[in-house]
Tab-separated table of C-alpha atoms and ligand atoms in Angstrom:
chain	number	residue	atom	x	y	z
D	1	MET	CA	-6.672	17.988	-11.970
D	2	LEU	CA	-8.968	15.467	-10.244
D	3	ASN	CA	-6.754	12.549	-9.193
D	4	PHE	CA	-8.159	8.988	-9.153
D	5	THR	CA	-4.822	7.272	-9.268
D	6	VAL	CA	-3.509	5.126	-6.444
D	7	GLY	CA	-0.647	7.400	-5.505
D	8	PRO	CA	0.446	10.010	-5.128
D	9	VAL	CA	-3.143	11.024	-4.366
D	10	MET	CA	-4.888	14.271	-3.454
D	11	SER	CA	-4.314	15.692	0.034
D	12	ALA	CA	-6.638	17.677	2.313
D	13	GLU	CA	-6.133	21.428	2.727
D	14	ASP	CA	-4.576	21.156	6.216
D	15	ILE	CA	-2.022	18.675	4.887
D	16	LEU	CA	-1.105	20.957	1.963
D	17	GLU	CA	-0.673	23.810	4.395
D	18	VAL	CA	2.013	21.854	6.269
D	19	ALA	CA	4.184	21.835	3.096
D	20	ASN	CA	3.803	25.541	2.522
D	21	HIS	CA	6.789	26.451	4.739
D	22	SER	CA	10.573	26.074	4.732
D	23	THR	CA	11.626	22.698	6.110
D	24	PRO	CA	12.345	23.057	9.844
D	25	TYR	CA	15.510	21.757	11.483
D	26	PHE	CA	14.825	18.342	12.884
D	27	ARG	CA	17.500	17.463	15.485
D	28	THR	CA	15.355	18.991	18.145
D	29	PRO	CA	13.335	17.672	21.154
D	30	GLU	CA	10.171	19.074	19.469
D	31	PHE	CA	10.640	17.015	16.294
D	32	SER	CA	11.586	13.936	18.381
D	33	ALA	CA	8.374	14.236	20.331
D	34	LEU	CA	6.357	14.388	17.113
D	35	MET	CA	8.185	11.323	15.755
D	36	LEU	CA	7.474	9.350	18.909
D	37	GLU	CA	3.781	10.231	18.504
D	38	ASN	CA	3.917	9.111	14.832
D	39	GLU	CA	5.335	5.735	15.948
D	40	ASN	CA	2.673	5.275	18.665
D	41	LEU	CA	-0.209	6.241	16.406
D	42	MET	CA	0.990	3.965	13.601
D	43	LEU	CA	1.254	0.997	16.040
D	44	GLU	CA	-2.182	1.795	17.405
D	45	PHE	CA	-3.817	2.078	13.982
D	46	LEU	CA	-2.160	-1.204	12.815
D	47	HIS	CA	-3.294	-2.980	16.008
D	48	ALA	CA	0.326	-4.019	16.507
D	49	PRO	CA	1.045	-6.459	19.362
D	50	ALA	CA	2.659	-5.193	22.604
D	51	GLN	CA	6.378	-4.401	22.342
D	52	SER	CA	6.175	-3.778	18.597
D	53	ARG	CA	8.168	-0.927	17.076
D	54	CYS	CA	7.659	1.203	13.993
D	55	VAL	CA	10.263	3.110	12.013
D	56	PHE	CA	10.016	5.684	9.164
D	57	LEU	CA	12.389	5.347	6.258
D	58	THR	CA	12.981	8.097	3.744
D	59	SER	CA	12.232	6.079	0.635
D	60	SER	CA	9.316	5.123	-1.558
D	61	GLY	CA	7.417	2.005	-0.580
D	62	THR	CA	9.892	-0.219	-2.385
D	63	GLY	CA	12.558	0.828	0.154
D	64	ALA	CA	10.433	-0.720	2.916
D	65	MET	CA	9.932	-3.898	0.811
D	66	GLU	CA	13.695	-4.158	0.321
D	67	SER	CA	14.405	-3.419	3.977
D	68	LEU	CA	12.247	-6.433	4.991
D	69	VAL	CA	14.034	-8.720	2.549
D	70	MET	CA	17.480	-7.519	3.741
D	71	ASN	CA	16.891	-7.109	7.475
D	72	VAL	CA	14.220	-9.613	8.495
D	73	LEU	CA	15.032	-12.520	6.205
D	74	ASN	CA	18.331	-14.379	6.443
D	75	ALA	CA	20.388	-16.950	4.613
D	76	GLN	CA	18.649	-19.851	6.435
D	77	ASP	CA	15.125	-18.830	5.410
D	78	LYS	CA	12.998	-20.732	2.922
D	79	VAL	CA	10.616	-18.072	1.602
D	80	LEU	CA	7.232	-18.168	-0.094
D	81	VAL	CA	6.255	-15.186	-2.262
D	82	ILE	CA	2.687	-14.576	-3.442
D	83	ASN	CA	3.002	-13.184	-6.931
D	84	GLY	CA	-0.281	-11.911	-8.419
D	85	GLY	CA	0.970	-8.802	-10.244
D	86	SER	CA	3.680	-6.216	-10.454
D	87	PHE	CA	4.118	-5.771	-6.688
D	88	GLY	CA	4.348	-9.511	-6.100
D	89	GLN	CA	6.842	-9.619	-8.958
D	90	ARG	CA	8.842	-6.909	-7.147
D	91	PHE	CA	9.173	-9.137	-4.073
D	92	VAL	CA	10.310	-11.998	-6.352
D	93	GLU	CA	12.960	-9.767	-7.912
D	94	LEU	CA	14.121	-8.525	-4.488
D	95	CYS	CA	14.470	-12.083	-3.213
D	96	ALA	CA	16.418	-13.025	-6.328
D	97	LEU	CA	18.671	-9.948	-6.079
D	98	HIS	CA	19.432	-10.644	-2.429
D	99	CYS	CA	19.969	-14.369	-3.059
D	100	LYS	CA	17.134	-15.653	-0.870
D	101	ASN	CA	16.011	-19.275	-1.081
D	102	PHE	CA	12.448	-18.661	-2.324
D	103	THR	CA	9.483	-20.100	-4.192
D	104	GLU	CA	6.856	-18.008	-5.870
D	105	ILE	CA	3.180	-18.815	-5.981
D	106	LYS	CA	2.216	-17.247	-9.274
D	107	LEU	CA	-1.450	-16.317	-9.725
D	108	PRO	CA	-3.342	-15.366	-12.867
D	109	PHE	CA	-3.638	-11.562	-12.971
D	110	GLY	CA	-6.763	-10.329	-11.152
D	111	ARG	CA	-7.522	-13.721	-9.500
D	112	ALA	CA	-7.715	-14.365	-5.790
D	113	LEU	CA	-5.435	-16.645	-3.769
D	114	LYS	CA	-7.203	-19.862	-2.677
D	115	GLN	CA	-6.416	-22.413	-0.021
D	116	GLU	CA	-5.444	-24.903	-2.717
D	117	HIS	CA	-2.673	-22.556	-3.883
D	118	LEU	CA	-1.070	-22.696	-0.451
D	119	GLU	CA	-1.672	-26.347	0.482
D	120	PRO	CA	1.225	-27.841	-1.596
D	121	TYR	CA	3.649	-25.758	0.518
D	122	ALA	CA	2.434	-26.947	3.933
D	123	GLY	CA	4.878	-28.911	6.026
D	124	GLN	CA	7.733	-28.226	3.469
D	125	GLY	CA	9.984	-26.318	5.846
D	126	TYR	CA	9.065	-22.832	4.668
D	127	THR	CA	9.961	-20.198	7.295
D	128	ALA	CA	8.677	-16.873	5.843
D	129	LEU	CA	5.953	-15.644	3.518
D	130	LEU	CA	5.916	-12.310	1.650
D	131	VAL	CA	2.533	-10.999	0.460
D	132	ASN	CA	1.174	-7.709	-0.881
D	133	MET	CA	-2.110	-7.650	1.058
D	134	HIS	CA	-3.654	-5.640	-1.767
D	135	GLU	CA	-1.942	-6.364	-5.121
D	136	THR	CA	-2.424	-2.791	-6.310
D	137	SER	CA	-1.672	-3.579	-9.973
D	138	SER	CA	-4.750	-5.817	-10.302
D	139	GLY	CA	-6.909	-4.518	-7.445
D	140	VAL	CA	-7.143	-7.939	-5.701
D	141	LEU	CA	-7.311	-7.914	-1.915
D	142	TYR	CA	-5.979	-11.242	-0.683
D	143	ASN	CA	-7.791	-13.274	1.987
D	144	MET	CA	-5.474	-12.348	4.845
D	145	PRO	CA	-7.162	-14.487	7.579
D	146	MET	CA	-6.639	-17.547	5.319
D	147	ILE	CA	-2.994	-16.679	4.764
D	148	ALA	CA	-2.482	-15.940	8.490
D	149	ALA	CA	-4.016	-19.348	9.428
D	150	PHE	CA	-1.695	-21.147	6.986
D	151	CYS	CA	1.343	-19.317	8.392
D	152	ARG	CA	0.366	-19.919	12.052
D	153	LYS	CA	-0.201	-23.671	11.384
D	154	ASN	CA	3.114	-24.043	9.553
D	155	ARG	CA	5.166	-21.692	11.803
D	156	ILE	CA	5.857	-19.343	8.974
D	157	LEU	CA	6.818	-15.710	9.578
D	158	LEU	CA	4.202	-13.539	7.873
D	159	LEU	CA	5.547	-10.316	6.227
D	160	VAL	CA	2.845	-8.030	4.863
D	161	ASP	CA	3.135	-5.254	2.326
D	162	ALA	CA	0.048	-3.225	3.210
D	163	ILE	CA	1.268	-0.165	1.335
D	164	SER	CA	-2.048	0.386	-0.458
D	165	ALA	CA	-4.284	-1.497	2.010
D	166	PHE	CA	-3.490	0.459	5.235
D	167	LEU	CA	-6.506	2.674	6.040
D	168	ALA	CA	-8.487	1.261	3.079
D	169	ASP	CA	-9.015	-2.300	4.177
D	170	LYS	CA	-9.384	-3.995	7.555
D	171	LEU	CA	-5.936	-4.712	8.909
D	172	ASP	CA	-5.163	-6.083	12.366
D	173	MET	CA	-1.458	-6.990	12.735
D	174	GLU	CA	-2.009	-8.827	16.052
D	175	ALA	CA	-5.001	-10.851	14.837
D	176	LEU	CA	-3.093	-11.857	11.729
D	177	GLY	CA	0.034	-12.720	13.754
D	178	ALA	CA	1.992	-10.660	11.231
D	179	ALA	CA	5.681	-10.214	12.031
D	180	ALA	CA	6.001	-7.057	9.892
D	181	VAL	CA	3.630	-4.664	8.101
D	182	ILE	CA	4.767	-1.862	5.792
D	183	THR	CA	3.044	1.107	4.260
D	184	GLY	CA	3.901	4.314	2.421
D	185	SER	CA	3.093	8.027	2.659
D	186	GLN	CA	1.583	8.556	-0.797
D	187	LYS	CA	-1.229	5.970	-0.683
D	188	ALA	CA	-4.181	6.192	1.749
D	189	LEU	CA	-2.066	8.214	4.200
D	190	ALA	CA	-2.598	10.764	1.429
D	191	VAL	CA	0.441	12.974	1.985
D	192	GLN	CA	3.528	13.641	-0.149
D	193	PRO	CA	5.658	10.728	-1.330
D	194	GLY	CA	8.966	10.189	0.428
D	195	ILE	CA	8.318	8.138	3.561
D	196	SER	CA	7.782	4.428	4.000
D	197	VAL	CA	6.699	2.918	7.272
D	198	VAL	CA	7.861	-0.416	8.751
D	199	ALA	CA	6.127	-1.913	11.793
D	200	LEU	CA	7.855	-4.883	13.412
D	201	SER	CA	6.533	-7.313	15.975
D	202	PRO	CA	8.806	-8.704	18.708
D	203	ALA	CA	9.499	-11.772	16.490
D	204	ALA	CA	10.671	-9.556	13.641
D	205	LEU	CA	12.634	-7.271	16.050
D	206	ALA	CA	14.546	-10.322	17.316
D	207	ARG	CA	15.489	-11.234	13.734
D	208	VAL	CA	16.625	-7.711	12.929
D	209	GLU	CA	18.770	-7.832	16.047
D	210	GLU	CA	20.362	-11.179	15.178
D	211	ASN	CA	20.776	-10.889	11.406
D	212	PRO	CA	23.979	-9.517	9.890
D	213	GLU	CA	23.903	-5.969	8.549
D	214	LEU	CA	23.715	-5.932	4.717
D	215	CYS	CA	23.060	-2.300	4.075
D	216	MET	CA	23.592	1.105	5.681
D	217	TYR	CA	20.828	3.289	4.318
D	218	LEU	CA	17.971	0.731	4.748
D	219	SER	CA	19.319	-0.715	8.016
D	220	LEU	CA	16.350	-1.363	10.298
D	221	LYS	CA	18.729	-1.886	13.241
D	222	GLU	CA	20.025	1.698	12.867
D	223	ALA	CA	16.528	3.061	12.331
D	224	LEU	CA	15.289	1.299	15.476
D	225	VAL	CA	18.175	2.555	17.664
D	226	ASN	CA	17.680	6.125	16.475
D	227	GLY	CA	13.887	5.807	16.751
D	228	VAL	CA	14.095	5.206	20.489
D	229	ARG	CA	14.812	8.912	20.875
D	230	GLY	CA	12.413	9.953	18.082
D	231	GLN	CA	15.193	10.483	15.510
D	232	THR	CA	16.420	8.940	12.238
D	233	PRO	CA	19.994	8.019	11.297
D	234	PHE	CA	19.996	10.326	8.235
D	235	THR	CA	18.118	13.458	7.177
D	236	PRO	CA	14.558	12.320	6.647
D	237	ALA	CA	11.828	13.781	4.419
D	238	VAL	CA	10.942	16.101	7.282
D	239	THR	CA	7.911	17.758	5.683
D	240	THR	CA	6.371	14.420	4.780
D	241	LEU	CA	6.806	13.311	8.394
D	242	LEU	CA	5.082	16.493	9.615
D	243	GLN	CA	2.236	15.810	7.208
D	244	ILE	CA	1.969	12.224	8.468
D	245	HIS	CA	1.688	13.554	12.006
D	246	LYS	CA	-1.115	15.931	10.967
D	247	ARG	CA	-2.911	13.158	9.113
D	248	LEU	CA	-2.622	10.562	11.880
D	249	THR	CA	-3.833	12.975	14.594
D	250	SER	CA	-6.743	14.043	12.436
D	251	ILE	CA	-7.736	10.428	11.854
D	252	ARG	CA	-7.637	9.916	15.614
D	253	GLU	CA	-9.790	12.972	16.183
D	254	SER	CA	-12.385	11.960	13.539
D	255	GLY	CA	-13.224	8.474	14.794
D	256	GLY	CA	-10.021	6.514	14.346
D	257	VAL	CA	-8.816	4.043	11.786
D	258	GLU	CA	-12.122	2.125	11.506
D	259	ALA	CA	-13.990	5.358	10.690
D	260	GLU	CA	-11.436	6.108	7.952
D	261	GLN	CA	-11.830	2.627	6.527
D	262	ARG	CA	-15.594	2.998	6.467
D	263	ARG	CA	-15.258	6.333	4.658
D	264	ILE	CA	-12.971	4.849	1.977
D	265	SER	CA	-15.205	1.828	1.594
D	266	ALA	CA	-18.278	4.076	1.121
D	267	VAL	CA	-16.457	6.078	-1.576
D	268	ALA	CA	-15.526	2.780	-3.331
D	269	ASN	CA	-19.067	1.413	-3.144
D	270	HIS	CA	-20.560	4.647	-4.388
D	271	PHE	CA	-18.330	4.538	-7.445
D	272	ARG	CA	-18.988	0.847	-8.144
D	273	CYS	CA	-22.761	1.324	-7.931
D	274	GLY	CA	-22.555	4.422	-10.131
D	275	ILE	CA	-20.925	2.676	-13.105
D	276	GLN	CA	-23.217	-0.325	-13.356
D	277	ASP	CA	-24.923	0.867	-16.551
D	278	LEU	CA	-21.621	1.568	-18.324
D	279	PRO	CA	-19.754	-0.969	-20.524
D	280	LEU	CA	-17.085	-1.466	-17.848
D	281	GLU	CA	-16.458	-4.905	-16.372
D	282	GLN	CA	-15.137	-5.078	-12.833
D	283	PHE	CA	-11.946	-6.972	-13.513
D	284	SER	CA	-10.612	-8.336	-10.274
D	285	GLU	CA	-11.880	-10.948	-7.790
D	286	SER	CA	-12.348	-9.752	-4.199
D	287	PRO	CA	-11.406	-6.100	-4.835
D	288	SER	CA	-9.782	-3.883	-2.259
D	289	ASN	CA	-11.577	-0.672	-1.153
D	290	ALA	CA	-8.509	1.196	-2.393
D	291	VAL	CA	-9.109	0.742	-6.125
D	292	THR	CA	-11.471	-0.625	-8.758
D	293	ALA	CA	-9.892	-2.255	-11.818
D	294	LEU	CA	-12.072	-2.022	-14.864
D	295	ARG	CA	-12.063	-3.645	-18.330
D	296	PRO	CA	-13.656	-1.430	-20.980
D	297	ALA	CA	-15.607	-3.266	-23.624
D	298	LYS	CA	-13.628	-1.662	-26.466
D	299	GLN	CA	-10.223	-2.638	-24.994
D	300	ASN	CA	-9.070	0.963	-25.246
D	301	ALA	CA	-8.016	1.611	-21.637
D	302	LYS	CA	-4.878	3.580	-22.627
D	303	GLU	CA	-6.961	5.857	-24.862
D	304	ILE	CA	-9.554	6.447	-22.150
D	305	PHE	CA	-6.783	7.443	-19.744
D	306	ARG	CA	-5.399	9.897	-22.273
D	307	ILE	CA	-8.706	11.531	-23.163
D	308	LEU	CA	-9.794	11.893	-19.513
D	309	LYS	CA	-6.409	13.502	-18.746
D	310	ASP	CA	-6.301	15.874	-21.718
D	311	GLU	CA	-9.959	16.795	-22.175
D	312	TYR	CA	-11.511	16.361	-18.733
D	313	GLN	CA	-8.600	17.136	-16.371
D	314	ILE	CA	-9.091	13.786	-14.645
D	315	TRP	CA	-6.378	11.309	-13.915
D	316	ILE	CA	-7.425	7.673	-13.688
D	317	CYS	CA	-4.720	5.066	-13.187
D	318	PRO	CA	-3.451	3.296	-16.291
D	319	ASN	CA	-2.155	-0.282	-16.252
D	320	GLY	CA	1.180	-1.140	-17.717
D	321	GLY	CA	2.650	-3.966	-19.842
D	322	ILE	CA	0.337	-6.414	-21.540
D	323	TRP	CA	-2.698	-4.989	-19.666
D	324	ALA	CA	-2.222	-1.404	-20.881
D	325	ASP	CA	-5.167	-1.541	-23.358
D	326	SER	CA	-7.461	-3.911	-21.507
D	327	VAL	CA	-7.460	-2.619	-17.955
D	328	PHE	CA	-7.487	0.745	-16.127
D	329	ARG	CA	-7.991	1.450	-12.435
D	330	VAL	CA	-9.873	4.022	-10.444
D	331	GLY	CA	-8.584	4.800	-6.986
D	332	HIS	CA	-10.728	5.575	-3.952
D	333	ILE	CA	-7.984	6.756	-1.607
D	334	GLY	CA	-6.858	10.301	-0.857
D	335	PHE	CA	-8.923	13.399	-0.428
D	336	ILE	CA	-11.713	12.201	-2.712
D	337	THR	CA	-15.428	12.424	-2.244
D	338	GLU	CA	-18.650	11.004	-3.683
D	339	HIS	CA	-19.020	14.336	-5.425
D	340	ASP	CA	-15.698	13.708	-7.192
D	341	ASN	CA	-16.910	10.238	-8.118
D	342	SER	CA	-19.962	11.841	-9.792
D	343	THR	CA	-17.694	14.126	-11.814
D	344	LEU	CA	-15.788	11.063	-13.132
D	345	ILE	CA	-18.964	9.050	-13.713
D	346	HIS	CA	-20.391	12.033	-15.627
D	347	ALA	CA	-17.239	12.163	-17.743
D	348	LEU	CA	-17.491	8.459	-18.431
D	349	HIS	CA	-21.097	8.830	-19.596
D	350	ASP	CA	-19.919	11.584	-21.902
D	351	LEU	CA	-17.328	9.245	-23.394
D	352	ARG	CA	-20.136	6.731	-23.926
D	353	GLN	CA	-22.136	9.423	-25.739
D	354	ARG	CA	-19.102	10.051	-27.932
D	355	GLU	CA	-18.794	6.326	-28.580
D	356	ILE	CA	-15.308	6.187	-27.051
D	357	LEU	CA	-16.483	3.973	-24.254
A	1	PLP	C1	2.662	1.600	-4.194
A	1	PLP	C2	2.970	0.219	-3.741
A	1	PLP	C3	4.309	-0.125	-3.455
A	1	PLP	C4	5.483	0.823	-3.523
A	1	PLP	O1	5.629	1.584	-4.595
A	1	PLP	P1	6.629	2.786	-4.568
A	1	PLP	O2	6.471	3.403	-5.939
A	1	PLP	O3	7.974	2.229	-4.342
A	1	PLP	O4	6.194	3.704	-3.434
A	1	PLP	C5	4.542	-1.427	-3.030
A	1	PLP	N1	3.542	-2.299	-2.857
A	1	PLP	C6	2.282	-1.990	-3.139
A	1	PLP	C7	1.221	-3.024	-2.897
A	1	PLP	C8	1.962	-0.700	-3.568
A	1	PLP	O5	0.657	-0.364	-3.816
């Protein structure tokens, strides 16, 4: 199958090879050394400020989202949540579940966040802001410099879910003044699912230190203490961590994070140029390089997904809920090339010929 979803995505051969062995024992100096390198490479690639730390949780990305809500936020916080789709909605539900004092800024699906959406909340005593840098459900990449300036001016702690943006879109934790940035293994890191990554600036570390413990498994305090010696409190997804190490070192060897971003951006642009003569409307404002959300003229997105899967061995990414028939997405992350794009574009032309598209 050719996989154009947004995760899990296809992995390179050398990454697949890592998983082709029994899981090694991990309470060893060798594994600790590898984990310390993972932490340093992540902090370097995120442009994290000095004295930042990074931990690896054995969970899907949602575990990292929940860990931020439980460990970095506290009962005194007044929180703003940007809600432009299902991942923004997930932050809203996490804040409600954990009884945070929060306000959501709800955006129409597929639309960008504008200064006028933020302005009413200036000078209102808000202390933290949660945002999914790329709202993967709609494909919108938010204007992070604008959000960062708002947070800086109003002394608001900026917490960024960059789960699908890391490696795909420009991300500089220090320039944004972000207190925390999270990502996950199965998006542009393009390895197996199972690990989420949490990077914390000194400001966020101080909060984790001071806040009461609310949870054992997702405790960032425990993860940080164990991380000092390159270990985790509980058995981690060892193989996924080995794959992350392989992937991070190979990114470093092939030009670094900027080169990887340029590669993903080129794959996205190649696809977007290639579909211009098809009856597919690019759905979202300010799209991320990670994904293109498309609206087919015949409003049969679910059907297109099924036919590409069953007859062409291609997975595109369906949308859920009320958008299931009107929108589908095509991912540009993972081990995917312009040649793969051409295979999909060819299949879409075939659907056009068959009057399905
Ligand atoms: C994929 C993703 C998540 C996490 O999803 P999981 O299924 O829990 O890994 C969170 N936020 C964004 C923006 C994502 O793209």
